[in-house]
């Protein structure tokens, strides 16, 4: 390798120094799954302080990585792309857009998140554990052993929000709440989304009959909720092990189905409010809004909120009464529901139909294939082959399908 003679020694020194610094940082910096595994080791070795440091760092780094991925994916998904060819021949626009989104994502990470170390191949079990909030089950005990029961209570409460039926976590929280140094009012869900805090502010303002504040907080909560839903959905567009080597079309279909199932789970994940399943959460948003707008003498906005609520619960008698009440005070045409909830529910309904179609049609095809294979095997079982070398009947061995074996879930101490 030869260097251009015009390159100065100072420039060469700077380049070499930068490379050395980059290499050193790469060697020192650890990924979130590495930090998590070391934190668990410290837990097992009863190194409580080190356990806390590692697990807190693992959780923080994982959140940072997710933020970077979600931000870049949303930025690239919402970007307008110019196609190389105006005519969409053989659906090439779809694939060109995927290619451009991939390049956009790579560029976004490089330019905007240089400080984030993205795991190219994170440990599968560690990744699943962190996504399921298992670190909080370890760290709650480390906090307690390190003489910090308040944080221990918050950590185990955070885990319980996601796993409300976990017997050990429930008993630990009950115990922590009996301790004199634990204030139940200060027990916090460390994974609370922003929209939940805004929602609580709106509810508190409602109690004080501050209608303008209710409107401001609840409108912001709705915006924050749908933003959180979108972040959750784009994070579903990750890789997964298909377990076999399908052809191109089957591979795309499988990956799409995997992502779609994950996206359908986002609404359930976001509906969980500090341990209480809030199936009526979206309805609550528009319920509070319709009353606040009505009290603030803004009938059109109140009626729009009523119409939005009725999309979710069309048979709610009280809201139907409110709709009549508000409509009687207006002379113009009925107001349509708000666009964000119309789009959300329409997309949700379509995705559910598509998942049901996938489930029904593919299961039917698999069942038909197995029936045909079993029929073929039954013919082979009774088949009499010509004698080869000796005069006797040869019966072929049956070759049944290999059955799947479900492994028991691993437990966490």
mmCIF file of C-alpha atoms in Angstrom, residues 7-358:
data_model
loop_
_atom_site.group_PDB
_atom_site.id
_atom_site.type_symbol
_atom_site.label_atom_id
_atom_site.label_comp_id
_atom_site.label_asym_id
_atom_site.label_seq_id
_atom_site.Cartn_x
_atom_site.Cartn_y
_atom_site.Cartn_z
ATOM 1 C CA UNK A 7 -0.372 13.810 2.342
ATOM 2 C CA UNK A 8 1.296 15.636 5.223
ATOM 3 C CA UNK A 9 2.637 13.921 8.316
ATOM 4 C CA UNK A 10 0.173 15.935 10.458
ATOM 5 C CA UNK A 11 -2.845 14.636 8.509
ATOM 6 C CA UNK A 12 -1.507 11.079 8.641
ATOM 7 C CA UNK A 13 -0.953 11.373 12.398
ATOM 8 C CA UNK A 14 -4.505 12.684 12.893
ATOM 9 C CA UNK A 15 -5.978 9.811 10.877
ATOM 10 C CA UNK A 16 -3.979 7.200 12.770
ATOM 11 C CA UNK A 17 -4.904 8.772 16.116
ATOM 12 C CA UNK A 18 -8.587 8.759 15.179
ATOM 13 C CA UNK A 19 -8.388 5.102 14.188
ATOM 14 C CA UNK A 20 -6.694 4.230 17.465
ATOM 15 C CA UNK A 21 -9.337 6.073 19.461
ATOM 16 C CA UNK A 22 -12.120 4.387 17.490
ATOM 17 C CA UNK A 23 -10.551 0.958 18.027
ATOM 18 C CA UNK A 24 -10.103 1.613 21.732
ATOM 19 C CA UNK A 25 -13.703 2.737 22.137
ATOM 20 C CA UNK A 26 -14.907 -0.325 20.243
ATOM 21 C CA UNK A 27 -12.972 -2.578 22.582
ATOM 22 C CA UNK A 28 -14.233 -0.905 25.758
ATOM 23 C CA UNK A 29 -17.874 -0.289 24.865
ATOM 24 C CA UNK A 30 -20.230 -3.138 25.685
ATOM 25 C CA UNK A 31 -23.595 -3.956 24.174
ATOM 26 C CA UNK A 32 -26.776 -4.143 26.230
ATOM 27 C CA UNK A 33 -26.928 -7.944 26.050
ATOM 28 C CA UNK A 34 -23.335 -8.208 27.301
ATOM 29 C CA UNK A 35 -24.138 -5.863 30.186
ATOM 30 C CA UNK A 36 -27.280 -7.837 30.977
ATOM 31 C CA UNK A 37 -25.461 -11.174 31.102
ATOM 32 C CA UNK A 38 -22.765 -9.712 33.348
ATOM 33 C CA UNK A 39 -25.430 -8.196 35.588
ATOM 34 C CA UNK A 40 -27.059 -11.606 35.997
ATOM 35 C CA UNK A 41 -23.663 -13.106 36.829
ATOM 36 C CA UNK A 42 -23.159 -10.453 39.511
ATOM 37 C CA UNK A 43 -26.633 -11.247 40.835
ATOM 38 C CA UNK A 44 -25.760 -14.930 41.109
ATOM 39 C CA UNK A 45 -22.426 -14.029 42.750
ATOM 40 C CA UNK A 46 -24.267 -11.693 45.160
ATOM 41 C CA UNK A 47 -22.324 -8.649 43.992
ATOM 42 C CA UNK A 48 -25.292 -6.374 44.555
ATOM 43 C CA UNK A 49 -23.766 -2.997 43.679
ATOM 44 C CA UNK A 50 -22.177 -4.320 40.486
ATOM 45 C CA UNK A 51 -25.465 -6.028 39.621
ATOM 46 C CA UNK A 52 -27.265 -2.677 39.848
ATOM 47 C CA UNK A 53 -24.679 -0.837 37.753
ATOM 48 C CA UNK A 54 -24.699 -3.429 34.969
ATOM 49 C CA UNK A 55 -28.457 -3.961 34.793
ATOM 50 C CA UNK A 56 -29.224 -0.233 34.893
ATOM 51 C CA UNK A 57 -26.690 0.288 32.096
ATOM 52 C CA UNK A 58 -28.178 -2.592 30.083
ATOM 53 C CA UNK A 59 -31.702 -1.170 30.360
ATOM 54 C CA UNK A 60 -30.556 2.365 29.503
ATOM 55 C CA UNK A 61 -28.490 1.228 26.519
ATOM 56 C CA UNK A 62 -31.322 -0.942 25.224
ATOM 57 C CA UNK A 63 -33.714 2.027 25.404
ATOM 58 C CA UNK A 64 -31.185 4.199 23.584
ATOM 59 C CA UNK A 65 -30.832 1.632 20.812
ATOM 60 C CA UNK A 66 -34.617 1.300 20.476
ATOM 61 C CA UNK A 67 -35.008 5.078 20.330
ATOM 62 C CA UNK A 68 -32.435 5.319 17.552
ATOM 63 C CA UNK A 69 -33.976 2.467 15.562
ATOM 64 C CA UNK A 70 -37.529 3.779 15.956
ATOM 65 C CA UNK A 71 -36.571 7.361 15.080
ATOM 66 C CA UNK A 72 -34.709 6.318 11.949
ATOM 67 C CA UNK A 73 -37.378 3.874 10.797
ATOM 68 C CA UNK A 74 -40.149 6.451 11.228
ATOM 69 C CA UNK A 75 -38.081 9.121 9.496
ATOM 70 C CA UNK A 76 -37.443 6.835 6.529
ATOM 71 C CA UNK A 77 -40.994 5.459 6.418
ATOM 72 C CA UNK A 78 -42.496 8.948 6.138
ATOM 73 C CA UNK A 79 -40.034 10.152 3.518
ATOM 74 C CA UNK A 80 -41.062 10.731 -0.093
ATOM 75 C CA UNK A 81 -38.917 8.851 -2.611
ATOM 76 C CA UNK A 82 -38.432 9.514 -6.331
ATOM 77 C CA UNK A 83 -38.593 6.273 -8.287
ATOM 78 C CA UNK A 84 -36.051 5.495 -10.984
ATOM 79 C CA UNK A 85 -38.883 4.667 -13.365
ATOM 80 C CA UNK A 86 -42.312 6.315 -13.364
ATOM 81 C CA UNK A 87 -44.123 3.191 -14.526
ATOM 82 C CA UNK A 88 -44.590 0.562 -11.818
ATOM 83 C CA UNK A 89 -43.499 -2.522 -13.737
ATOM 84 C CA UNK A 90 -44.032 -5.837 -11.917
ATOM 85 C CA UNK A 91 -44.447 -4.031 -8.560
ATOM 86 C CA UNK A 92 -40.842 -2.809 -8.719
ATOM 87 C CA UNK A 93 -41.855 0.435 -6.986
ATOM 88 C CA UNK A 94 -42.504 -1.567 -3.818
ATOM 89 C CA UNK A 95 -39.052 -3.165 -3.869
ATOM 90 C CA UNK A 96 -37.309 0.054 -4.852
ATOM 91 C CA UNK A 97 -38.965 1.767 -1.901
ATOM 92 C CA UNK A 98 -37.757 -1.001 0.431
ATOM 93 C CA UNK A 99 -34.231 -0.577 -0.907
ATOM 94 C CA UNK A 100 -34.354 3.196 -0.489
ATOM 95 C CA UNK A 101 -35.760 2.865 3.031
ATOM 96 C CA UNK A 102 -32.889 0.522 3.904
ATOM 97 C CA UNK A 103 -30.322 2.994 2.619
ATOM 98 C CA UNK A 104 -32.109 5.815 4.432
ATOM 99 C CA UNK A 105 -32.034 3.828 7.669
ATOM 100 C CA UNK A 106 -28.298 3.115 7.362
ATOM 101 C CA UNK A 107 -27.559 6.771 6.655
ATOM 102 C CA UNK A 108 -29.754 7.933 9.555
ATOM 103 C CA UNK A 109 -27.925 5.714 12.037
ATOM 104 C CA UNK A 110 -24.543 6.852 10.749
ATOM 105 C CA UNK A 111 -25.303 10.582 10.808
ATOM 106 C CA UNK A 112 -27.563 10.911 13.853
ATOM 107 C CA UNK A 113 -26.547 8.157 16.251
ATOM 108 C CA UNK A 114 -22.771 7.827 16.157
ATOM 109 C CA UNK A 115 -22.770 7.313 19.943
ATOM 110 C CA UNK A 116 -25.017 4.244 19.741
ATOM 111 C CA UNK A 117 -23.465 0.821 19.337
ATOM 112 C CA UNK A 118 -25.984 -1.291 17.445
ATOM 113 C CA UNK A 119 -25.880 -5.003 18.119
ATOM 114 C CA UNK A 120 -25.363 -6.777 14.833
ATOM 115 C CA UNK A 121 -26.315 -10.128 16.368
ATOM 116 C CA UNK A 122 -27.589 -9.747 19.963
ATOM 117 C CA UNK A 123 -27.891 -12.864 22.053
ATOM 118 C CA UNK A 124 -31.408 -14.206 21.470
ATOM 119 C CA UNK A 125 -32.236 -15.126 25.051
ATOM 120 C CA UNK A 126 -30.816 -11.877 26.458
ATOM 121 C CA UNK A 127 -32.813 -9.849 23.934
ATOM 122 C CA UNK A 128 -36.032 -11.691 24.804
ATOM 123 C CA UNK A 129 -35.358 -11.248 28.520
ATOM 124 C CA UNK A 130 -34.816 -7.502 28.200
ATOM 125 C CA UNK A 131 -37.904 -7.072 26.014
ATOM 126 C CA UNK A 132 -39.917 -8.987 28.634
ATOM 127 C CA UNK A 133 -38.486 -6.743 31.414
ATOM 128 C CA UNK A 134 -36.725 -9.652 33.135
ATOM 129 C CA UNK A 135 -33.845 -7.370 34.284
ATOM 130 C CA UNK A 136 -36.283 -5.717 36.722
ATOM 131 C CA UNK A 137 -36.890 -9.074 38.388
ATOM 132 C CA UNK A 138 -33.163 -9.372 39.069
ATOM 133 C CA UNK A 139 -32.463 -5.754 39.910
ATOM 134 C CA UNK A 140 -35.323 -5.480 42.420
ATOM 135 C CA UNK A 141 -33.534 -8.003 44.614
ATOM 136 C CA UNK A 142 -30.189 -6.257 44.083
ATOM 137 C CA UNK A 143 -31.753 -2.942 45.180
ATOM 138 C CA UNK A 144 -33.188 -4.587 48.282
ATOM 139 C CA UNK A 145 -29.903 -6.276 49.184
ATOM 140 C CA UNK A 146 -28.123 -2.960 48.575
ATOM 141 C CA UNK A 147 -30.392 -1.296 51.157
ATOM 142 C CA UNK A 148 -32.676 0.575 48.737
ATOM 143 C CA UNK A 149 -36.174 -0.888 49.259
ATOM 144 C CA UNK A 150 -37.943 2.062 47.565
ATOM 145 C CA UNK A 151 -36.230 1.347 44.261
ATOM 146 C CA UNK A 152 -36.777 -2.361 44.800
ATOM 147 C CA UNK A 153 -40.521 -1.756 45.104
ATOM 148 C CA UNK A 154 -40.572 0.339 41.925
ATOM 149 C CA UNK A 155 -38.527 -2.214 39.997
ATOM 150 C CA UNK A 156 -40.756 -5.145 40.916
ATOM 151 C CA UNK A 157 -43.856 -3.027 40.271
ATOM 152 C CA UNK A 158 -42.506 -2.257 36.784
ATOM 153 C CA UNK A 159 -42.171 -5.984 36.166
ATOM 154 C CA UNK A 160 -45.676 -6.651 37.488
ATOM 155 C CA UNK A 161 -47.228 -4.200 35.045
ATOM 156 C CA UNK A 162 -46.102 -6.489 32.218
ATOM 157 C CA UNK A 163 -46.511 -9.759 34.188
ATOM 158 C CA UNK A 164 -49.453 -9.201 36.581
ATOM 159 C CA UNK A 165 -49.805 -12.893 37.437
ATOM 160 C CA UNK A 166 -46.213 -13.495 38.533
ATOM 161 C CA UNK A 167 -46.507 -14.981 42.026
ATOM 162 C CA UNK A 168 -42.985 -14.127 43.219
ATOM 163 C CA UNK A 169 -43.180 -10.518 42.048
ATOM 164 C CA UNK A 170 -46.586 -9.984 43.688
ATOM 165 C CA UNK A 171 -45.354 -11.350 47.016
ATOM 166 C CA UNK A 172 -42.189 -9.258 46.849
ATOM 167 C CA UNK A 173 -44.165 -6.069 46.224
ATOM 168 C CA UNK A 174 -46.517 -6.853 49.109
ATOM 169 C CA UNK A 175 -43.510 -7.318 51.357
ATOM 170 C CA UNK A 176 -41.770 -4.120 50.215
ATOM 171 C CA UNK A 177 -44.919 -2.096 50.881
ATOM 172 C CA UNK A 178 -44.850 -3.205 54.542
ATOM 173 C CA UNK A 179 -41.393 -1.723 55.062
ATOM 174 C CA UNK A 180 -41.254 1.656 56.860
ATOM 175 C CA UNK A 181 -38.800 3.107 54.319
ATOM 176 C CA UNK A 182 -41.095 2.459 51.375
ATOM 177 C CA UNK A 183 -43.637 5.133 50.471
ATOM 178 C CA UNK A 184 -46.423 3.547 48.385
ATOM 179 C CA UNK A 185 -47.154 6.916 46.730
ATOM 180 C CA UNK A 186 -43.621 7.012 45.358
ATOM 181 C CA UNK A 187 -43.659 3.543 43.809
ATOM 182 C CA UNK A 188 -43.051 4.188 40.121
ATOM 183 C CA UNK A 189 -43.335 2.276 36.897
ATOM 184 C CA UNK A 190 -39.931 2.837 35.301
ATOM 185 C CA UNK A 191 -41.355 1.980 31.867
ATOM 186 C CA UNK A 192 -44.307 4.402 31.919
ATOM 187 C CA UNK A 193 -45.029 6.048 28.584
ATOM 188 C CA UNK A 194 -45.334 9.833 28.313
ATOM 189 C CA UNK A 195 -49.018 9.677 27.336
ATOM 190 C CA UNK A 196 -49.892 8.101 30.682
ATOM 191 C CA UNK A 197 -48.490 11.061 32.651
ATOM 192 C CA UNK A 198 -50.364 13.455 30.376
ATOM 193 C CA UNK A 199 -53.524 11.406 30.842
ATOM 194 C CA UNK A 200 -53.199 11.619 34.635
ATOM 195 C CA UNK A 201 -52.642 15.383 34.411
ATOM 196 C CA UNK A 202 -55.831 15.673 32.374
ATOM 197 C CA UNK A 203 -57.779 13.600 34.898
ATOM 198 C CA UNK A 204 -56.496 15.747 37.763
ATOM 199 C CA UNK A 205 -57.448 18.912 35.874
ATOM 200 C CA UNK A 206 -60.890 17.435 35.259
ATOM 201 C CA UNK A 207 -61.333 17.039 39.007
ATOM 202 C CA UNK A 208 -60.506 20.735 39.395
ATOM 203 C CA UNK A 209 -62.897 21.658 36.567
ATOM 204 C CA UNK A 210 -60.116 23.380 34.661
ATOM 205 C CA UNK A 211 -61.562 22.591 31.235
ATOM 206 C CA UNK A 212 -58.922 24.322 29.152
ATOM 207 C CA UNK A 213 -56.215 22.338 30.941
ATOM 208 C CA UNK A 214 -58.152 19.101 30.481
ATOM 209 C CA UNK A 215 -58.362 19.793 26.758
ATOM 210 C CA UNK A 216 -54.681 20.715 26.468
ATOM 211 C CA UNK A 217 -53.418 17.686 28.403
ATOM 212 C CA UNK A 218 -55.777 15.195 26.775
ATOM 213 C CA UNK A 219 -55.074 16.412 23.244
ATOM 214 C CA UNK A 220 -51.359 16.024 23.948
ATOM 215 C CA UNK A 221 -51.982 12.597 25.507
ATOM 216 C CA UNK A 222 -53.800 11.419 22.362
ATOM 217 C CA UNK A 223 -50.965 12.657 20.157
ATOM 218 C CA UNK A 224 -48.421 10.966 22.448
ATOM 219 C CA UNK A 225 -50.391 7.709 22.487
ATOM 220 C CA UNK A 226 -50.497 7.371 18.710
ATOM 221 C CA UNK A 227 -46.815 8.321 18.502
ATOM 222 C CA UNK A 228 -46.007 5.575 21.030
ATOM 223 C CA UNK A 229 -48.113 3.140 19.016
ATOM 224 C CA UNK A 230 -46.208 4.041 15.863
ATOM 225 C CA UNK A 231 -42.845 3.584 17.640
ATOM 226 C CA UNK A 232 -43.948 0.175 18.855
ATOM 227 C CA UNK A 233 -45.056 -0.829 15.362
ATOM 228 C CA UNK A 234 -41.847 0.189 13.580
ATOM 229 C CA UNK A 235 -39.817 -1.708 16.181
ATOM 230 C CA UNK A 236 -41.726 -4.829 15.116
ATOM 231 C CA UNK A 237 -39.977 -4.645 11.740
ATOM 232 C CA UNK A 238 -37.003 -6.595 13.034
ATOM 233 C CA UNK A 239 -35.309 -9.797 11.942
ATOM 234 C CA UNK A 240 -36.425 -13.231 13.046
ATOM 235 C CA UNK A 241 -35.266 -16.805 12.618
ATOM 236 C CA UNK A 242 -37.654 -18.534 10.231
ATOM 237 C CA UNK A 243 -36.241 -21.924 11.168
ATOM 238 C CA UNK A 244 -36.059 -23.072 7.548
ATOM 239 C CA UNK A 245 -35.004 -21.868 4.122
ATOM 240 C CA UNK A 246 -38.120 -20.743 2.233
ATOM 241 C CA UNK A 247 -38.140 -19.345 -1.269
ATOM 242 C CA UNK A 248 -38.403 -15.605 -1.898
ATOM 243 C CA UNK A 249 -42.196 -15.244 -1.836
ATOM 244 C CA UNK A 250 -42.655 -17.488 1.199
ATOM 245 C CA UNK A 251 -39.850 -15.700 3.025
ATOM 246 C CA UNK A 252 -41.450 -12.286 2.444
ATOM 247 C CA UNK A 253 -44.874 -13.616 3.493
ATOM 248 C CA UNK A 254 -43.510 -15.211 6.662
ATOM 249 C CA UNK A 255 -41.602 -12.113 7.674
ATOM 250 C CA UNK A 256 -44.577 -9.868 6.989
ATOM 251 C CA UNK A 257 -46.845 -12.116 9.091
ATOM 252 C CA UNK A 258 -44.325 -12.104 11.933
ATOM 253 C CA UNK A 259 -44.211 -8.291 11.890
ATOM 254 C CA UNK A 260 -47.990 -7.997 11.613
ATOM 255 C CA UNK A 261 -48.585 -10.210 14.647
ATOM 256 C CA UNK A 262 -46.121 -8.084 16.614
ATOM 257 C CA UNK A 263 -47.820 -4.857 15.515
ATOM 258 C CA UNK A 264 -51.191 -6.175 16.624
ATOM 259 C CA UNK A 265 -49.717 -6.662 20.086
ATOM 260 C CA UNK A 266 -48.774 -2.985 20.402
ATOM 261 C CA UNK A 267 -52.269 -1.845 21.323
ATOM 262 C CA UNK A 268 -52.429 -4.355 24.189
ATOM 263 C CA UNK A 269 -48.982 -3.344 25.387
ATOM 264 C CA UNK A 270 -49.924 0.352 25.424
ATOM 265 C CA UNK A 271 -53.289 -0.236 27.084
ATOM 266 C CA UNK A 272 -51.630 -1.405 30.293
ATOM 267 C CA UNK A 273 -51.825 1.398 32.842
ATOM 268 C CA UNK A 274 -49.699 0.624 35.900
ATOM 269 C CA UNK A 275 -51.034 -2.861 36.334
ATOM 270 C CA UNK A 276 -54.613 -2.172 35.239
ATOM 271 C CA UNK A 277 -55.641 -3.357 31.792
ATOM 272 C CA UNK A 278 -57.214 -0.234 30.320
ATOM 273 C CA UNK A 279 -59.202 -1.632 27.419
ATOM 274 C CA UNK A 280 -61.222 1.537 27.574
ATOM 275 C CA UNK A 281 -58.166 3.817 27.427
ATOM 276 C CA UNK A 282 -58.788 5.214 23.960
ATOM 277 C CA UNK A 283 -62.441 5.632 24.847
ATOM 278 C CA UNK A 284 -61.418 7.492 28.003
ATOM 279 C CA UNK A 285 -59.416 9.973 25.945
ATOM 280 C CA UNK A 286 -62.460 10.980 23.926
ATOM 281 C CA UNK A 287 -64.849 10.695 26.875
ATOM 282 C CA UNK A 288 -62.936 13.286 28.896
ATOM 283 C CA UNK A 289 -62.501 15.428 25.805
ATOM 284 C CA UNK A 290 -66.198 15.520 24.905
ATOM 285 C CA UNK A 291 -67.125 16.679 28.405
ATOM 286 C CA UNK A 292 -64.311 19.223 28.602
ATOM 287 C CA UNK A 293 -65.177 20.688 25.201
ATOM 288 C CA UNK A 294 -68.852 20.799 26.172
ATOM 289 C CA UNK A 295 -68.064 22.620 29.436
ATOM 290 C CA UNK A 296 -65.798 24.988 27.508
ATOM 291 C CA UNK A 297 -68.771 25.736 25.213
ATOM 292 C CA UNK A 298 -67.109 24.244 22.152
ATOM 293 C CA UNK A 299 -69.944 22.110 20.796
ATOM 294 C CA UNK A 300 -68.399 21.128 17.429
ATOM 295 C CA UNK A 301 -65.302 19.702 19.119
ATOM 296 C CA UNK A 302 -67.478 18.003 21.761
ATOM 297 C CA UNK A 303 -69.590 16.360 19.067
ATOM 298 C CA UNK A 304 -66.478 15.253 17.167
ATOM 299 C CA UNK A 305 -65.182 13.607 20.367
ATOM 300 C CA UNK A 306 -68.539 11.899 20.929
ATOM 301 C CA UNK A 307 -68.503 10.538 17.379
ATOM 302 C CA UNK A 308 -64.948 9.266 17.941
ATOM 303 C CA UNK A 309 -65.928 7.549 21.184
ATOM 304 C CA UNK A 310 -68.894 5.865 19.509
ATOM 305 C CA UNK A 311 -66.581 4.337 16.902
ATOM 306 C CA UNK A 312 -65.014 2.404 19.773
ATOM 307 C CA UNK A 313 -68.190 1.710 21.771
ATOM 308 C CA UNK A 314 -71.121 2.175 19.371
ATOM 309 C CA UNK A 315 -73.744 0.903 21.843
ATOM 310 C CA UNK A 316 -72.832 3.149 24.785
ATOM 311 C CA UNK A 317 -76.194 4.576 25.885
ATOM 312 C CA UNK A 318 -74.855 7.591 27.762
ATOM 313 C CA UNK A 319 -72.728 8.677 24.830
ATOM 314 C CA UNK A 320 -75.605 8.161 22.411
ATOM 315 C CA UNK A 321 -77.658 10.442 24.670
ATOM 316 C CA UNK A 322 -74.862 13.034 24.600
ATOM 317 C CA UNK A 323 -74.756 12.837 20.821
ATOM 318 C CA UNK A 324 -78.461 13.677 20.651
ATOM 319 C CA UNK A 325 -78.016 16.449 23.209
ATOM 320 C CA UNK A 326 -75.123 18.092 21.342
ATOM 321 C CA UNK A 327 -76.749 17.620 17.936
ATOM 322 C CA UNK A 328 -79.953 19.335 19.088
ATOM 323 C CA UNK A 329 -77.924 22.448 19.840
ATOM 324 C CA UNK A 330 -76.574 22.591 16.286
ATOM 325 C CA UNK A 331 -78.310 23.320 13.006
ATOM 326 C CA UNK A 332 -75.586 22.365 10.534
ATOM 327 C CA UNK A 333 -74.547 18.945 9.190
ATOM 328 C CA UNK A 334 -73.312 16.193 11.554
ATOM 329 C CA UNK A 335 -69.634 16.297 12.394
ATOM 330 C CA UNK A 336 -67.463 13.339 11.467
ATOM 331 C CA UNK A 337 -65.240 11.456 13.962
ATOM 332 C CA UNK A 338 -61.659 12.596 14.336
ATOM 333 C CA UNK A 339 -59.372 11.308 11.557
ATOM 334 C CA UNK A 340 -56.728 9.737 13.812
ATOM 335 C CA UNK A 341 -59.178 7.314 15.417
ATOM 336 C CA UNK A 342 -60.860 6.523 12.074
ATOM 337 C CA UNK A 343 -57.499 5.569 10.559
ATOM 338 C CA UNK A 344 -56.396 3.645 13.668
ATOM 339 C CA UNK A 345 -59.546 1.516 13.888
ATOM 340 C CA UNK A 346 -59.741 0.939 10.120
ATOM 341 C CA UNK A 347 -56.142 -0.258 10.001
ATOM 342 C CA UNK A 348 -56.669 -2.434 13.063
ATOM 343 C CA UNK A 349 -59.757 -4.066 11.574
ATOM 344 C CA UNK A 350 -57.988 -4.745 8.261
ATOM 345 C CA UNK A 351 -54.962 -6.248 10.009
ATOM 346 C CA UNK A 352 -57.171 -8.538 12.089
ATOM 347 C CA UNK A 353 -58.990 -9.711 8.945
ATOM 348 C CA UNK A 354 -55.668 -10.360 7.236
ATOM 349 C CA UNK A 355 -54.272 -12.328 10.173
ATOM 350 C CA UNK A 356 -57.452 -14.409 10.341
ATOM 351 C CA UNK A 357 -57.199 -15.064 6.602
ATOM 352 C CA UNK A 358 -53.576 -16.146 7.000
#
